[in-house]
Amino acid sequence: MAQILIFLGPPGAGKGTQARVVARELGIPHVSTGDILREAARKKTSLGLAAKAKMDKGELVPDDVISPIVEERLSRPDCREGAILDGFPRTIAQAKFLDAMLERVGFGEPLVLNIQVATDSVIKRLTGRRTCQACGEIYNVYMNPPRHGGICDKDGGRLVQRADDNEEAIRIRLKAYEQDTLPLIDYYQRKNALRQVDGSGDPEAITGRLLSLVKTHDYL
Ligand code: ADP
């Protein structure tokens, strides 16, 4: 039965970076709610504009806005073999919605990988983050700089900083994580669905840890 992999962890844990690589490795889609909302904001849809106001401040968008978007995405044919969810669920209400939805759409129990990082490294990761406007590749000016200034190594696209990667929005995002998302660890632990992953060290080592956990779990 197809299964969803959920990447959990605080902002700056490396969820997005890792989810991209692991999804490519497993040949399944990477479904990032942050990317979906930023794309909607870029296109200036009404959803996108409403979400952008929240996102730029570091606040969560409402559960009833994001949940149907995830359901629609996971119902598409490319997710039939599974998918990686990055950024969802982020609240207990979203987790409950997801449980019911996975049953509706015909998926097994999800496997939840919790990426653990020390909070003091998170700020540096977030303020140093730059993303390629063209392909979405993620860099860090302190830890993983591009070879040529503000240009993507892969396709020469322009590297931009996310509007919510400033200190004030980061503070609010970390608070939202602690209040709303941290309870999910307990929620999934009770279901015996949670696996802990050390998110420190270089990105390849972390990918290795994630993939070996996925493989021992007989995923795909
Ligand atoms: P990060 O994990 O680094 O904070 P994301 O790219 O996952 O970044 O999310 C960016 C923003 O998008 C969040 O701060 C929030 O405003 C919004 N968002 C993304 N996913 C959700 C979600 N599941 N529920 C509510 N808001 C969300």
XYZ file of C-alpha atoms and ligand atoms in Angstrom:
247
model
C 0.000 0.000 0.000
C 1.303 3.426 -0.889
C 2.529 5.423 2.013
C 3.193 9.057 2.754
C 6.450 10.186 4.336
C 6.077 13.207 6.611
C 9.116 15.368 7.345
C 8.789 17.103 10.715
C 11.145 19.543 12.383
C 11.462 23.214 13.295
C 11.913 25.918 10.662
C 15.523 25.643 9.539
C 15.831 21.933 10.304
C 16.584 21.277 6.654
C 13.221 19.685 5.823
C 12.944 21.334 2.415
C 16.551 20.658 1.398
C 16.331 17.032 2.462
C 12.820 16.400 1.154
C 13.898 17.499 -2.337
C 16.819 15.068 -2.410
C 15.049 12.131 -0.778
C 12.013 12.515 -3.074
C 14.294 12.493 -6.119
C 16.098 9.425 -4.771
C 12.830 7.543 -4.148
C 11.151 8.747 -7.351
C 8.114 10.236 -5.597
C 6.787 13.836 -5.522
C 7.952 16.355 -2.945
C 4.853 18.149 -1.691
C 5.857 21.308 0.171
C 2.977 23.434 1.436
C 5.346 26.395 1.803
C 6.329 26.073 -1.889
C 2.676 25.723 -2.959
C 1.701 28.866 -1.036
C 4.704 30.864 -2.271
C 3.899 29.841 -5.851
C 0.278 30.992 -5.366
C 1.587 34.270 -3.936
C 3.868 34.744 -6.944
C 0.912 34.228 -9.281
C -1.128 36.657 -7.170
C -4.155 34.364 -6.892
C -6.611 35.364 -4.157
C -5.413 32.417 -2.063
C -1.814 33.437 -2.695
C -2.295 37.035 -1.661
C -4.147 36.103 1.541
C -1.493 33.495 2.374
C 1.372 35.890 1.663
C 0.166 38.359 4.272
C 0.357 35.585 6.885
C 3.556 33.983 5.617
C 5.590 37.165 5.486
C 4.813 37.788 9.139
C 5.742 34.205 10.050
C 2.191 33.243 11.006
C 0.422 30.053 9.913
C -2.294 30.167 7.281
C -5.638 28.806 8.563
C -6.119 25.010 8.676
C -9.236 25.153 6.496
C -7.293 26.964 3.773
C -4.289 24.666 3.569
C -5.942 21.276 4.192
C -8.042 21.047 0.976
C -4.994 22.120 -1.030
C -3.037 19.166 0.338
C -5.913 16.775 -0.324
C -6.149 17.908 -3.939
C -2.369 17.538 -4.400
C -2.151 14.059 -2.835
C -5.113 12.870 -4.924
C -3.232 13.452 -8.175
C -1.975 10.381 -10.072
C 1.723 11.147 -9.527
C 1.242 10.512 -5.786
C -0.188 7.028 -6.315
C 3.076 5.393 -5.199
C 3.561 7.793 -2.299
C 4.852 11.294 -1.638
C 6.911 13.300 0.811
C 4.953 15.869 2.791
C 7.052 18.829 3.899
C 5.374 21.521 6.003
C 2.123 19.630 6.569
C 0.682 18.748 9.016
C 1.683 21.651 11.229
C -1.128 21.545 13.781
C -3.037 18.750 15.523
C -6.165 19.701 13.521
C -4.189 19.256 10.286
C -2.857 15.880 11.474
C -6.396 14.673 12.186
C -7.555 15.925 8.810
C -4.633 14.093 7.181
C -5.452 10.816 8.953
C -9.008 10.884 7.626
C -7.854 11.958 4.192
C -5.226 9.221 3.849
C -7.922 6.696 4.560
C -10.238 8.330 2.010
C -7.583 8.449 -0.688
C -6.426 4.888 0.096
C -2.985 5.308 1.698
C -1.502 3.301 4.566
C -0.321 4.800 7.860
C 2.240 7.572 7.270
C 5.867 7.292 8.359
C 7.005 10.424 10.200
C 10.659 11.449 10.210
C 11.469 14.060 12.831
C 14.620 16.008 11.947
C 16.270 17.185 15.145
C 18.499 20.262 15.278
C 19.766 22.544 18.043
C 17.742 25.783 18.124
C 20.854 27.989 18.048
C 21.863 26.651 14.626
C 18.395 27.316 13.223
C 18.745 31.128 13.093
C 21.971 30.917 11.081
C 20.442 28.408 8.698
C 17.397 30.623 8.109
C 19.051 34.026 7.809
C 21.720 32.532 5.497
C 19.266 30.702 3.243
C 19.039 31.665 -0.437
C 16.835 29.922 -3.012
C 17.154 29.750 -6.800
C 14.250 31.605 -8.373
C 14.330 29.264 -11.369
C 14.804 25.713 -9.992
C 14.261 26.032 -6.230
C 17.748 24.773 -5.290
C 18.582 25.837 -1.709
C 21.920 27.352 -0.628
C 23.263 28.872 2.566
C 25.673 31.791 2.422
C 27.428 30.568 5.596
C 27.377 26.806 5.223
C 26.726 25.917 1.594
C 27.482 28.999 -0.522
C 26.957 29.060 -4.289
C 30.173 29.082 -6.350
C 29.457 32.488 -7.932
C 27.808 35.082 -5.667
C 24.056 35.312 -6.064
C 23.811 32.816 -8.933
C 22.626 29.168 -8.882
C 25.374 26.591 -9.605
C 22.893 24.395 -11.482
C 21.183 26.748 -13.921
C 22.516 30.267 -13.333
C 19.149 31.396 -11.872
C 19.049 34.362 -9.498
C 19.243 33.483 -5.787
C 16.683 35.212 -3.592
C 16.008 35.436 0.123
C 12.573 34.425 1.396
C 10.506 37.326 2.753
C 9.995 35.417 6.027
C 13.711 34.743 6.607
C 14.207 37.912 8.679
C 14.712 37.915 12.444
C 11.229 39.107 13.434
C 9.383 36.591 11.222
C 11.781 33.821 12.305
C 10.972 34.539 15.966
C 7.246 34.234 15.233
C 7.745 31.043 13.163
C 9.723 29.416 15.964
C 6.980 30.334 18.427
C 4.303 28.899 16.105
C 6.402 25.742 15.822
C 6.635 25.367 19.588
C 2.955 26.062 20.209
C 1.271 24.333 17.284
C 3.651 21.834 15.696
C 5.627 20.368 18.599
C 2.529 18.512 19.914
C 2.619 16.447 16.707
C 5.688 14.599 17.965
C 3.660 13.137 20.790
C 0.685 12.562 18.479
C 2.721 10.416 16.064
C 4.758 8.769 18.801
C 1.533 7.376 20.264
C 0.745 5.857 16.887
C 4.271 4.412 16.764
C 4.770 6.225 13.457
C 7.630 8.524 14.521
C 11.350 8.051 13.839
C 14.009 10.474 15.097
C 16.743 11.641 12.753
C 19.855 13.596 13.724
C 19.720 16.751 11.579
C 23.241 17.964 12.373
C 26.300 17.613 10.179
C 26.649 17.880 6.446
C 23.605 17.539 4.197
C 24.759 14.299 2.511
C 25.171 12.585 5.882
C 21.638 13.603 6.873
C 20.252 12.324 3.563
C 22.023 9.014 4.232
C 20.386 8.737 7.663
C 16.934 9.508 6.244
C 17.272 7.013 3.399
C 18.507 4.238 5.639
C 15.546 4.765 7.990
C 13.140 4.696 5.071
C 14.725 1.491 3.790
C 14.687 -0.333 7.134
C 11.037 0.577 7.305
C 10.505 -1.195 3.971
C 9.172 1.957 2.389
C 8.743 1.480 -1.378
P 9.510 26.852 7.368
O 9.272 25.423 7.742
O 10.958 27.134 7.145
O 8.885 27.861 8.290
P 7.743 26.610 4.993
O 8.221 26.911 3.630
O 7.382 25.194 5.299
O 8.890 27.174 5.954
O 6.458 27.512 5.330
C 6.466 28.899 5.161
C 5.147 29.512 5.642
O 4.048 28.981 4.880
C 4.758 29.238 7.092
O 5.381 30.120 7.996
C 3.249 29.420 7.031
O 2.864 30.767 6.997
C 2.877 28.819 5.695
N 2.559 27.378 5.807
C 3.225 26.358 5.200
N 2.676 25.176 5.524
C 1.624 25.445 6.344
C 0.668 24.663 7.040
N 0.664 23.323 6.934
N -0.250 25.287 7.794
C -0.274 26.616 7.915
N 0.611 27.423 7.321
C 1.548 26.859 6.532
